[in-house]
Amino acid sequence: VKPNWVKGMREAGLPEDEVQDICERIMASHSPWKESTFPGLLGNVVSGRISNYFDLGGINCTSDAACASSFSALSQGLNELYMGTSDVVLVGGADTNNDTFLFVSFSKTPALSPTHDCRPFSDKADGMVLGEGIGMLAIKRLDDAERDGDQIYAVIRGIGASSDGKGSSIYAPVAKGQAVALRRCYEAASYSPETVELVEAHGTATRAGDKVEIEALTNVFGNETERKDKQWCALGSVKSQIGHTKSAA
């Protein structure tokens, strides 16, 4: 960055002593680089510090799957339990990085709501609102949790994942790919979507994203079940309450 500052000021005709003085003043306003700077640059330092603090001996890593990062972490954690390489796993998502650069980036996508009103699945939806969040889970095999007398808040019966494959754009989701993830999830859970009463959806309130998500849900819930009634399952998105928390979504 400094070479660009110097170049600009020299081209503007500032004398060299002023150029250097201004650069020093700007640099002095930045936070000094130190060891604690690394978590913001090298994400795995965060998980490493958690393992260090709690004296944990299992694998520690960070997962970057964009808005699915927390589910990706959960999938990895479940695999640790399935394989028997860990007995307790801490998984979660954290995103507290709503800085100017991020707002500029999302506005160029464009995905942000110009009205600042997040309305998932509405015909008036015009984009998302950014949020921040941190969520953590401690997961164990059910038999172990019951044996140890743990407070059990939920039981995870299955998880499904997929990618869209080749498409027109990285920002253009494909219903076919999302439907694959749903089918894999319910197959792993060993029950049909026709028994589900609530779906907490991604629901970004972007027109392309909501349309594709509804299409995928309709294909799996509406076209692949035996139920004749078409309104047995509620649809929600917490993003309308707290905004899109990105990697912690």
C-alpha positions as protocol buffer text, in pm:
chain_id: "A"
residue {
  index: 1
  type: VAL
  ca { x: 0 y: 0 z: 0 }
}
residue {
  index: 2
  type: LYS
  ca { x: 276 y: 247 z: 91 }
}
residue {
  index: 3
  type: PRO
  ca { x: 424 y: 253 z: -263 }
}
residue {
  index: 4
  type: ASN
  ca { x: 81 y: 360 z: -395 }
}
residue {
  index: 5
  type: TRP
  ca { x: 62 y: 641 z: -138 }
}
residue {
  index: 6
  type: VAL
  ca { x: 412 y: 759 z: -233 }
}
residue {
  index: 7
  type: LYS
  ca { x: 338 y: 740 z: -606 }
}
residue {
  index: 8
  type: GLY
  ca { x: 15 y: 939 z: -572 }
}
residue {
  index: 9
  type: MET
  ca { x: 166 y: 1213 z: -358 }
}
residue {
  index: 10
  type: ARG
  ca { x: 473 y: 1247 z: -581 }
}
residue {
  index: 11
  type: GLU
  ca { x: 250 y: 1277 z: -887 }
}
residue {
  index: 12
  type: ALA
  ca { x: 53 y: 1546 z: -704 }
}
residue {
  index: 13
  type: GLY
  ca { x: 376 y: 1744 z: -671 }
}
residue {
  index: 14
  type: LEU
  ca { x: 437 y: 1715 z: -297 }
}
residue {
  index: 15
  type: PRO
  ca { x: 798 y: 1755 z: -187 }
}
residue {
  index: 16
  type: GLU
  ca { x: 977 y: 1439 z: -82 }
}
residue {
  index: 17
  type: ASP
  ca { x: 1004 y: 1531 z: 287 }
}
residue {
  index: 18
  type: GLU
  ca { x: 628 y: 1582 z: 306 }
}
residue {
  index: 19
  type: VAL
  ca { x: 564 y: 1257 z: 119 }
}
residue {
  index: 20
  type: GLN
  ca { x: 767 y: 1060 z: 373 }
}
residue {
  index: 21
  type: ASP
  ca { x: 621 y: 1248 z: 671 }
}
residue {
  index: 22
  type: ILE
  ca { x: 263 y: 1180 z: 558 }
}
residue {
  index: 23
  type: CYS
  ca { x: 340 y: 811 z: 501 }
}
residue {
  index: 24
  type: GLU
  ca { x: 484 y: 782 z: 850 }
}
residue {
  index: 25
  type: ARG
  ca { x: 178 y: 949 z: 1000 }
}
residue {
  index: 26
  type: ILE
  ca { x: -56 y: 712 z: 816 }
}
residue {
  index: 27
  type: MET
  ca { x: 145 y: 406 z: 915 }
}
residue {
  index: 28
  type: ALA
  ca { x: 150 y: 518 z: 1279 }
}
residue {
  index: 29
  type: SER
  ca { x: -232 y: 511 z: 1283 }
}
residue {
  index: 30
  type: HIS
  ca { x: -239 y: 136 z: 1211 }
}
residue {
  index: 31
  type: SER
  ca { x: -233 y: -123 z: 1487 }
}
residue {
  index: 32
  type: PRO
  ca { x: 112 y: -273 z: 1539 }
}
residue {
  index: 33
  type: TRP
  ca { x: 170 y: -624 z: 1403 }
}
residue {
  index: 34
  type: LYS
  ca { x: 202 y: -880 z: 1679 }
}
residue {
  index: 35
  type: GLU
  ca { x: 132 y: -1246 z: 1751 }
}
residue {
  index: 36
  type: SER
  ca { x: -236 y: -1183 z: 1830 }
}
residue {
  index: 37
  type: THR
  ca { x: -281 y: -1043 z: 1479 }
}
residue {
  index: 38
  type: PHE
  ca { x: -261 y: -1392 z: 1330 }
}
residue {
  index: 39
  type: PRO
  ca { x: -615 y: -1515 z: 1411 }
}
residue {
  index: 40
  type: GLY
  ca { x: -753 y: -1255 z: 1172 }
}
residue {
  index: 41
  type: LEU
  ca { x: -515 y: -1364 z: 898 }
}
residue {
  index: 42
  type: LEU
  ca { x: -467 y: -1737 z: 952 }
}
residue {
  index: 43
  type: GLY
  ca { x: -802 y: -1881 z: 1055 }
}
residue {
  index: 44
  type: ASN
  ca { x: -669 y: -2208 z: 1189 }
}
residue {
  index: 45
  type: VAL
  ca { x: -494 y: -2022 z: 1471 }
}
residue {
  index: 46
  type: VAL
  ca { x: -840 y: -1972 z: 1623 }
}
residue {
  index: 47
  type: SER
  ca { x: -918 y: -2344 z: 1647 }
}
residue {
  index: 48
  type: GLY
  ca { x: -561 y: -2410 z: 1761 }
}
residue {
  index: 49
  type: ARG
  ca { x: -600 y: -2167 z: 2050 }
}
residue {
  index: 50
  type: ILE
  ca { x: -928 y: -2331 z: 2155 }
}
residue {
  index: 51
  type: SER
  ca { x: -758 y: -2672 z: 2160 }
}
residue {
  index: 52
  type: ASN
  ca { x: -469 y: -2524 z: 2354 }
}
residue {
  index: 53
  type: TYR
  ca { x: -689 y: -2352 z: 2612 }
}
residue {
  index: 54
  type: PHE
  ca { x: -907 y: -2655 z: 2683 }
}
residue {
  index: 55
  type: ASP
  ca { x: -618 y: -2905 z: 2648 }
}
residue {
  index: 56
  type: LEU
  ca { x: -791 y: -3094 z: 2366 }
}
residue {
  index: 57
  type: GLY
  ca { x: -599 y: -3363 z: 2180 }
}
residue {
  index: 58
  type: GLY
  ca { x: -811 y: -3425 z: 1872 }
}
residue {
  index: 59
  type: ILE
  ca { x: -789 y: -3267 z: 1527 }
}
residue {
  index: 60
  type: ASN
  ca { x: -838 y: -2891 z: 1515 }
}
residue {
  index: 61
  type: CYS
  ca { x: -913 y: -2705 z: 1194 }
}
residue {
  index: 62
  type: THR
  ca { x: -1123 y: -2430 z: 1044 }
}
residue {
  index: 63
  type: SER
  ca { x: -1370 y: -2490 z: 764 }
}
residue {
  index: 64
  type: ASP
  ca { x: -1436 y: -2246 z: 482 }
}
residue {
  index: 65
  type: ALA
  ca { x: -1750 y: -2337 z: 293 }
}
residue {
  index: 66
  type: ALA
  ca { x: -1878 y: -1980 z: 268 }
}
residue {
  index: 67
  type: CYS
  ca { x: -2234 y: -1962 z: 406 }
}
residue {
  index: 68
  type: ALA
  ca { x: -2226 y: -2338 z: 477 }
}
residue {
  index: 69
  type: SER
  ca { x: -1910 y: -2325 z: 689 }
}
residue {
  index: 70
  type: SER
  ca { x: -2083 y: -2414 z: 1016 }
}
residue {
  index: 71
  type: PHE
  ca { x: -2255 y: -2713 z: 853 }
}
residue {
  index: 72
  type: SER
  ca { x: -1925 y: -2817 z: 700 }
}
residue {
  index: 73
  type: ALA
  ca { x: -1767 y: -2804 z: 1045 }
}
residue {
  index: 74
  type: LEU
  ca { x: -2056 y: -3007 z: 1184 }
}
residue {
  index: 75
  type: SER
  ca { x: -2012 y: -3267 z: 910 }
}
residue {
  index: 76
  type: GLN
  ca { x: -1643 y: -3301 z: 993 }
}
residue {
  index: 77
  type: GLY
  ca { x: -1721 y: -3328 z: 1362 }
}
residue {
  index: 78
  type: LEU
  ca { x: -1979 y: -3601 z: 1305 }
}
residue {
  index: 79
  type: ASN
  ca { x: -1725 y: -3795 z: 1100 }
}
residue {
  index: 80
  type: GLU
  ca { x: -1486 y: -3784 z: 1397 }
}
residue {
  index: 81
  type: LEU
  ca { x: -1756 y: -3945 z: 1610 }
}
residue {
  index: 82
  type: TYR
  ca { x: -1850 y: -4199 z: 1342 }
}
residue {
  index: 83
  type: MET
  ca { x: -1486 y: -4303 z: 1301 }
}
residue {
  index: 84
  type: GLY
  ca { x: -1430 y: -4325 z: 1675 }
}
residue {
  index: 85
  type: THR
  ca { x: -1128 y: -4095 z: 1666 }
}
residue {
  index: 86
  type: SER
  ca { x: -1295 y: -3849 z: 1906 }
}
residue {
  index: 87
  type: ASP
  ca { x: -1554 y: -3887 z: 2181 }
}
residue {
  index: 88
  type: VAL
  ca { x: -1649 y: -3519 z: 2216 }
}
residue {
  index: 89
  type: VAL
  ca { x: -1618 y: -3257 z: 1943 }
}
residue {
  index: 90
  type: LEU
  ca { x: -1664 y: -2880 z: 1963 }
}
residue {
  index: 91
  type: VAL
  ca { x: -1800 y: -2740 z: 1637 }
}
residue {
  index: 92
  type: GLY
  ca { x: -1946 y: -2406 z: 1539 }
}
residue {
  index: 93
  type: GLY
  ca { x: -1930 y: -2094 z: 1332 }
}
residue {
  index: 94
  type: ALA
  ca { x: -1814 y: -1741 z: 1403 }
}
residue {
  index: 95
  type: ASP
  ca { x: -1845 y: -1425 z: 1196 }
}
residue {
  index: 96
  type: THR
  ca { x: -1792 y: -1080 z: 1344 }
}
residue {
  index: 97
  type: ASN
  ca { x: -1631 y: -919 z: 1043 }
}
residue {
  index: 98
  type: ASN
  ca { x: -1876 y: -661 z: 913 }
}
residue {
  index: 99
  type: ASP
  ca { x: -1620 y: -402 z: 813 }
}
residue {
  index: 100
  type: THR
  ca { x: -1630 y: -145 z: 535 }
}
residue {
  index: 101
  type: PHE
  ca { x: -1452 y: -374 z: 289 }
}
residue {
  index: 102
  type: LEU
  ca { x: -1711 y: -648 z: 338 }
}
residue {
  index: 103
  type: PHE
  ca { x: -2005 y: -413 z: 282 }
}
residue {
  index: 104
  type: VAL
  ca { x: -1843 y: -283 z: -37 }
}
residue {
  index: 105
  type: SER
  ca { x: -1780 y: -639 z: -157 }
}
residue {
  index: 106
  type: PHE
  ca { x: -2138 y: -755 z: -102 }
}
residue {
  index: 107
  type: SER
  ca { x: -2283 y: -439 z: -252 }
}
residue {
  index: 108
  type: LYS
  ca { x: -2090 y: -511 z: -572 }
}
residue {
  index: 109
  type: THR
  ca { x: -2230 y: -864 z: -599 }
}
residue {
  index: 110
  type: PRO
  ca { x: -2505 y: -720 z: -566 }
}
residue {
  index: 111
  type: ALA
  ca { x: -2677 y: -895 z: -278 }
}
residue {
  index: 112
  type: LEU
  ca { x: -2751 y: -627 z: -17 }
}
residue {
  index: 113
  type: SER
  ca { x: -3101 y: -489 z: 30 }
}
residue {
  index: 114
  type: PRO
  ca { x: -3118 y: -120 z: -67 }
}
residue {
  index: 115
  type: THR
  ca { x: -3418 y: -80 z: 165 }
}
residue {
  index: 116
  type: HIS
  ca { x: -3232 y: -243 z: 459 }
}
residue {
  index: 117
  type: ASP
  ca { x: -3533 y: -469 z: 507 }
}
residue {
  index: 118
  type: CYS
  ca { x: -3466 y: -843 z: 490 }
}
residue {
  index: 119
  type: ARG
  ca { x: -3780 y: -1022 z: 369 }
}
residue {
  index: 120
  type: PRO
  ca { x: -3700 y: -1385 z: 283 }
}
residue {
  index: 121
  type: PHE
  ca { x: -3937 y: -1555 z: 39 }
}
residue {
  index: 122
  type: SER
  ca { x: -4143 y: -1239 z: -7 }
}
residue {
  index: 123
  type: ASP
  ca { x: -4244 y: -1104 z: -346 }
}
residue {
  index: 124
  type: LYS
  ca { x: -4098 y: -776 z: -218 }
}
residue {
  index: 125
  type: ALA
  ca { x: -3760 y: -925 z: -127 }
}
residue {
  index: 126
  type: ASP
  ca { x: -3475 y: -713 z: -262 }
}
residue {
  index: 127
  type: GLY
  ca { x: -3166 y: -855 z: -93 }
}
residue {
  index: 128
  type: MET
  ca { x: -3009 y: -944 z: 236 }
}
residue {
  index: 129
  type: VAL
  ca { x: -2895 y: -755 z: 544 }
}
residue {
  index: 130
  type: LEU
  ca { x: -2560 y: -849 z: 698 }
}
residue {
  index: 131
  type: GLY
  ca { x: -2544 y: -977 z: 1054 }
}
residue {
  index: 132
  type: GLU
  ca { x: -2287 y: -1113 z: 1295 }
}
residue {
  index: 133
  type: GLY
  ca { x: -2301 y: -1426 z: 1505 }
}
residue {
  index: 134
  type: ILE
  ca { x: -2120 y: -1697 z: 1697 }
}
residue {
  index: 135
  type: GLY
  ca { x: -2265 y: -2041 z: 1763 }
}
residue {
  index: 136
  type: MET
  ca { x: -2095 y: -2345 z: 1919 }
}
residue {
  index: 137
  type: LEU
  ca { x: -2208 y: -2702 z: 1982 }
}
residue {
  index: 138
  type: ALA
  ca { x: -2058 y: -2986 z: 2181 }
}
residue {
  index: 139
  type: ILE
  ca { x: -2149 y: -3311 z: 2006 }
}
residue {
  index: 140
  type: LYS
  ca { x: -2120 y: -3669 z: 2130 }
}
residue {
  index: 141
  type: ARG
  ca { x: -2250 y: -4008 z: 2031 }
}
residue {
  index: 142
  type: LEU
  ca { x: -2601 y: -4043 z: 2174 }
}
residue {
  index: 143
  type: ASP
  ca { x: -2519 y: -4356 z: 2376 }
}
residue {
  index: 144
  type: ASP
  ca { x: -2223 y: -4178 z: 2536 }
}
residue {
  index: 145
  type: ALA
  ca { x: -2428 y: -3868 z: 2619 }
}
residue {
  index: 146
  type: GLU
  ca { x: -2702 y: -4078 z: 2781 }
}
residue {
  index: 147
  type: ARG
  ca { x: -2445 y: -4284 z: 2973 }
}
residue {
  index: 148
  type: ASP
  ca { x: -2278 y: -3968 z: 3105 }
}
residue {
  index: 149
  type: GLY
  ca { x: -2606 y: -3803 z: 3204 }
}
residue {
  index: 150
  type: ASP
  ca { x: -2552 y: -3505 z: 2972 }
}
residue {
  index: 151
  type: GLN
  ca { x: -2820 y: -3248 z: 2900 }
}
residue {
  index: 152
  type: ILE
  ca { x: -2923 y: -3338 z: 2543 }
}
residue {
  index: 153
  type: TYR
  ca { x: -3069 y: -3045 z: 2347 }
}
residue {
  index: 154
  type: ALA
  ca { x: -3107 y: -3215 z: 2010 }
}
residue {
  index: 155
  type: VAL
  ca { x: -3029 y: -3535 z: 1824 }
}
residue {
  index: 156
  type: ILE
  ca { x: -2869 y: -3511 z: 1480 }
}
residue {
  index: 157
  type: ARG
  ca { x: -3006 y: -3796 z: 1271 }
}
residue {
  index: 158
  type: GLY
  ca { x: -2837 y: -3709 z: 944 }
}
residue {
  index: 159
  type: ILE
  ca { x: -2658 y: -3446 z: 742 }
}
residue {
  index: 160
  type: GLY
  ca { x: -2644 y: -3403 z: 367 }
}
residue {
  index: 161
  type: ALA
  ca { x: -2420 y: -3196 z: 142 }
}
residue {
  index: 162
  type: SER
  ca { x: -2374 y: -3133 z: -228 }
}
residue {
  index: 163
  type: SER
  ca { x: -2234 y: -2895 z: -484 }
}
residue {
  index: 164
  type: ASP
  ca { x: -2415 y: -2766 z: -791 }
}
residue {
  index: 165
  type: GLY
  ca { x: -2152 y: -2880 z: -1036 }
}
residue {
  index: 166
  type: LYS
  ca { x: -2099 y: -2683 z: -1354 }
}
residue {
  index: 167
  type: GLY
  ca { x: -2319 y: -2376 z: -1380 }
}
residue {
  index: 168
  type: SER
  ca { x: -2343 y: -2032 z: -1531 }
}
residue {
  index: 169
  type: SER
  ca { x: -2200 y: -1840 z: -1235 }
}
residue {
  index: 170
  type: ILE
  ca { x: -2065 y: -1900 z: -886 }
}
residue {
  index: 171
  type: TYR
  ca { x: -2335 y: -1662 z: -759 }
}
residue {
  index: 172
  type: ALA
  ca { x: -2618 y: -1848 z: -938 }
}
residue {
  index: 173
  type: PRO
  ca { x: -2736 y: -2142 z: -723 }
}
residue {
  index: 174
  type: VAL
  ca { x: -2891 y: -2446 z: -887 }
}
residue {
  index: 175
  type: ALA
  ca { x: -3205 y: -2613 z: -747 }
}
residue {
  index: 176
  type: LYS
  ca { x: -3094 y: -2955 z: -867 }
}
residue {
  index: 177
  type: GLY
  ca { x: -2782 y: -2941 z: -651 }
}
residue {
  index: 178
  type: GLN
  ca { x: -2972 y: -2827 z: -343 }
}
residue {
  index: 179
  type: ALA
  ca { x: -3228 y: -3105 z: -389 }
}
residue {
  index: 180
  type: VAL
  ca { x: -2945 y: -3360 z: -387 }
}
residue {
  index: 181
  type: ALA
  ca { x: -2831 y: -3233 z: -45 }
}
residue {
  index: 182
  type: LEU
  ca { x: -3186 y: -3261 z: 91 }
}
residue {
  index: 183
  type: ARG
  ca { x: -3229 y: -3617 z: -37 }
}
residue {
  index: 184
  type: ARG
  ca { x: -2895 y: -3723 z: 108 }
}
residue {
  index: 185
  type: CYS
  ca { x: -2987 y: -3574 z: 444 }
}
residue {
  index: 186
  type: TYR
  ca { x: -3321 y: -3751 z: 474 }
}
residue {
  index: 187
  type: GLU
  ca { x: -3172 y: -4076 z: 349 }
}
residue {
  index: 188
  type: ALA
  ca { x: -2905 y: -4056 z: 619 }
}
residue {
  index: 189
  type: ALA
  ca { x: -3170 y: -3970 z: 880 }
}
residue {
  index: 190
  type: SER
  ca { x: -3389 y: -4263 z: 767 }
}
residue {
  index: 191
  type: TYR
  ca { x: -3713 y: -4070 z: 752 }
}
residue {
  index: 192
  type: SER
  ca { x: -3914 y: -3898 z: 483 }
}
residue {
  index: 193
  type: PRO
  ca { x: -3951 y: -3521 z: 443 }
}
residue {
  index: 194
  type: GLU
  ca { x: -4327 y: -3573 z: 459 }
}
residue {
  index: 195
  type: THR
  ca { x: -4289 y: -3608 z: 839 }
}
residue {
  index: 196
  type: VAL
  ca { x: -4106 y: -3274 z: 876 }
}
residue {
  index: 197
  type: GLU
  ca { x: -4306 y: -2989 z: 1031 }
}
residue {
  index: 198
  type: LEU
  ca { x: -4053 y: -2703 z: 1010 }
}
residue {
  index: 199
  type: VAL
  ca { x: -3768 y: -2619 z: 773 }
}
residue {
  index: 200
  type: GLU
  ca { x: -3526 y: -2349 z: 884 }
}
residue {
  index: 201
  type: ALA
  ca { x: -3418 y: -2232 z: 540 }
}
residue {
  index: 202
  type: HIS
  ca { x: -3117 y: -2042 z: 413 }
}
residue {
  index: 203
  type: GLY
  ca { x: -3355 y: -1767 z: 300 }
}
residue {
  index: 204
  type: THR
  ca { x: -3117 y: -1488 z: 204 }
}
residue {
  index: 205
  type: ALA
  ca { x: -3396 y: -1270 z: 59 }
}
residue {
  index: 206
  type: THR
  ca { x: -3207 y: -1243 z: -269 }
}
residue {
  index: 207
  type: ARG
  ca { x: -3446 y: -1309 z: -554 }
}
residue {
  index: 208
  type: ALA
  ca { x: -3227 y: -1564 z: -729 }
}
residue {
  index: 209
  type: GLY
  ca { x: -3137 y: -1748 z: -408 }
}
residue {
  index: 210
  type: ASP
  ca { x: -3489 y: -1764 z: -266 }
}
residue {
  index: 211
  type: LYS
  ca { x: -3639 y: -1876 z: -596 }
}
residue {
  index: 212
  type: VAL
  ca { x: -3394 y: -2164 z: -632 }
}
residue {
  index: 213
  type: GLU
  ca { x: -3431 y: -2271 z: -269 }
}
residue {
  index: 214
  type: ILE
  ca { x: -3810 y: -2282 z: -297 }
}
residue {
  index: 215
  type: GLU
  ca { x: -3778 y: -2481 z: -618 }
}
residue {
  index: 216
  type: ALA
  ca { x: -3549 y: -2736 z: -451 }
}
residue {
  index: 217
  type: LEU
  ca { x: -3775 y: -2769 z: -147 }
}
residue {
  index: 218
  type: THR
  ca { x: -4084 y: -2804 z: -368 }
}
residue {
  index: 219
  type: ASN
  ca { x: -3918 y: -3080 z: -569 }
}
residue {
  index: 220
  type: VAL
  ca { x: -3825 y: -3282 z: -261 }
}
residue {
  index: 221
  type: PHE
  ca { x: -4122 y: -3206 z: -35 }
}
residue {
  index: 222
  type: GLY
  ca { x: -4397 y: -3157 z: -290 }
}
residue {
  index: 223
  type: ASN
  ca { x: -4313 y: -3390 z: -574 }
}
residue {
  index: 224
  type: GLU
  ca { x: -4141 y: -3681 z: -400 }
}
residue {
  index: 225
  type: THR
  ca { x: -4377 y: -3754 z: -109 }
}
residue {
  index: 226
  type: GLU
  ca { x: -4707 y: -3937 z: -79 }
}
residue {
  index: 227
  type: ARG
  ca { x: -4892 y: -3659 z: 100 }
}
residue {
  index: 228
  type: LYS
  ca { x: -5182 y: -3499 z: -81 }
}
residue {
  index: 229
  type: ASP
  ca { x: -5203 y: -3187 z: 134 }
}
residue {
  index: 230
  type: LYS
  ca { x: -4956 y: -2921 z: 31 }
}
residue {
  index: 231
  type: GLN
  ca { x: -4925 y: -2705 z: 343 }
}
residue {
  index: 232
  type: TRP
  ca { x: -4809 y: -2931 z: 625 }
}
residue {
  index: 233
  type: CYS
  ca { x: -4460 y: -2784 z: 669 }
}
residue {
  index: 234
  type: ALA
  ca { x: -4368 y: -2436 z: 798 }
}
residue {
  index: 235
  type: LEU
  ca { x: -4082 y: -2243 z: 641 }
}
residue {
  index: 236
  type: GLY
  ca { x: -3861 y: -2002 z: 831 }
}
residue {
  index: 237
  type: SER
  ca { x: -3540 y: -1804 z: 802 }
}
residue {
  index: 238
  type: VAL
  ca { x: -3380 y: -1642 z: 1105 }
}
residue {
  index: 239
  type: LYS
  ca { x: -3201 y: -1401 z: 871 }
}
residue {
  index: 240
  type: SER
  ca { x: -3511 y: -1182 z: 877 }
}
residue {
  index: 241
  type: GLN
  ca { x: -3445 y: -1135 z: 1251 }
}
residue {
  index: 242
  type: ILE
  ca { x: -3067 y: -1099 z: 1278 }
}
residue {
  index: 243
  type: GLY
  ca { x: -2934 y: -1068 z: 922 }
}
residue {
  index: 244
  type: HIS
  ca { x: -2708 y: -1301 z: 725 }
}
residue {
  index: 245
  type: THR
  ca { x: -2422 y: -1413 z: 949 }
}
residue {
  index: 246
  type: LYS
  ca { x: -2226 y: -1556 z: 655 }
}
residue {
  index: 247
  type: SER
  ca { x: -1983 y: -1823 z: 776 }
}
residue {
  index: 248
  type: ALA
  ca { x: -2188 y: -1858 z: 1097 }
}
residue {
  index: 249
  type: ALA
  ca { x: -2520 y: -1880 z: 911 }
}
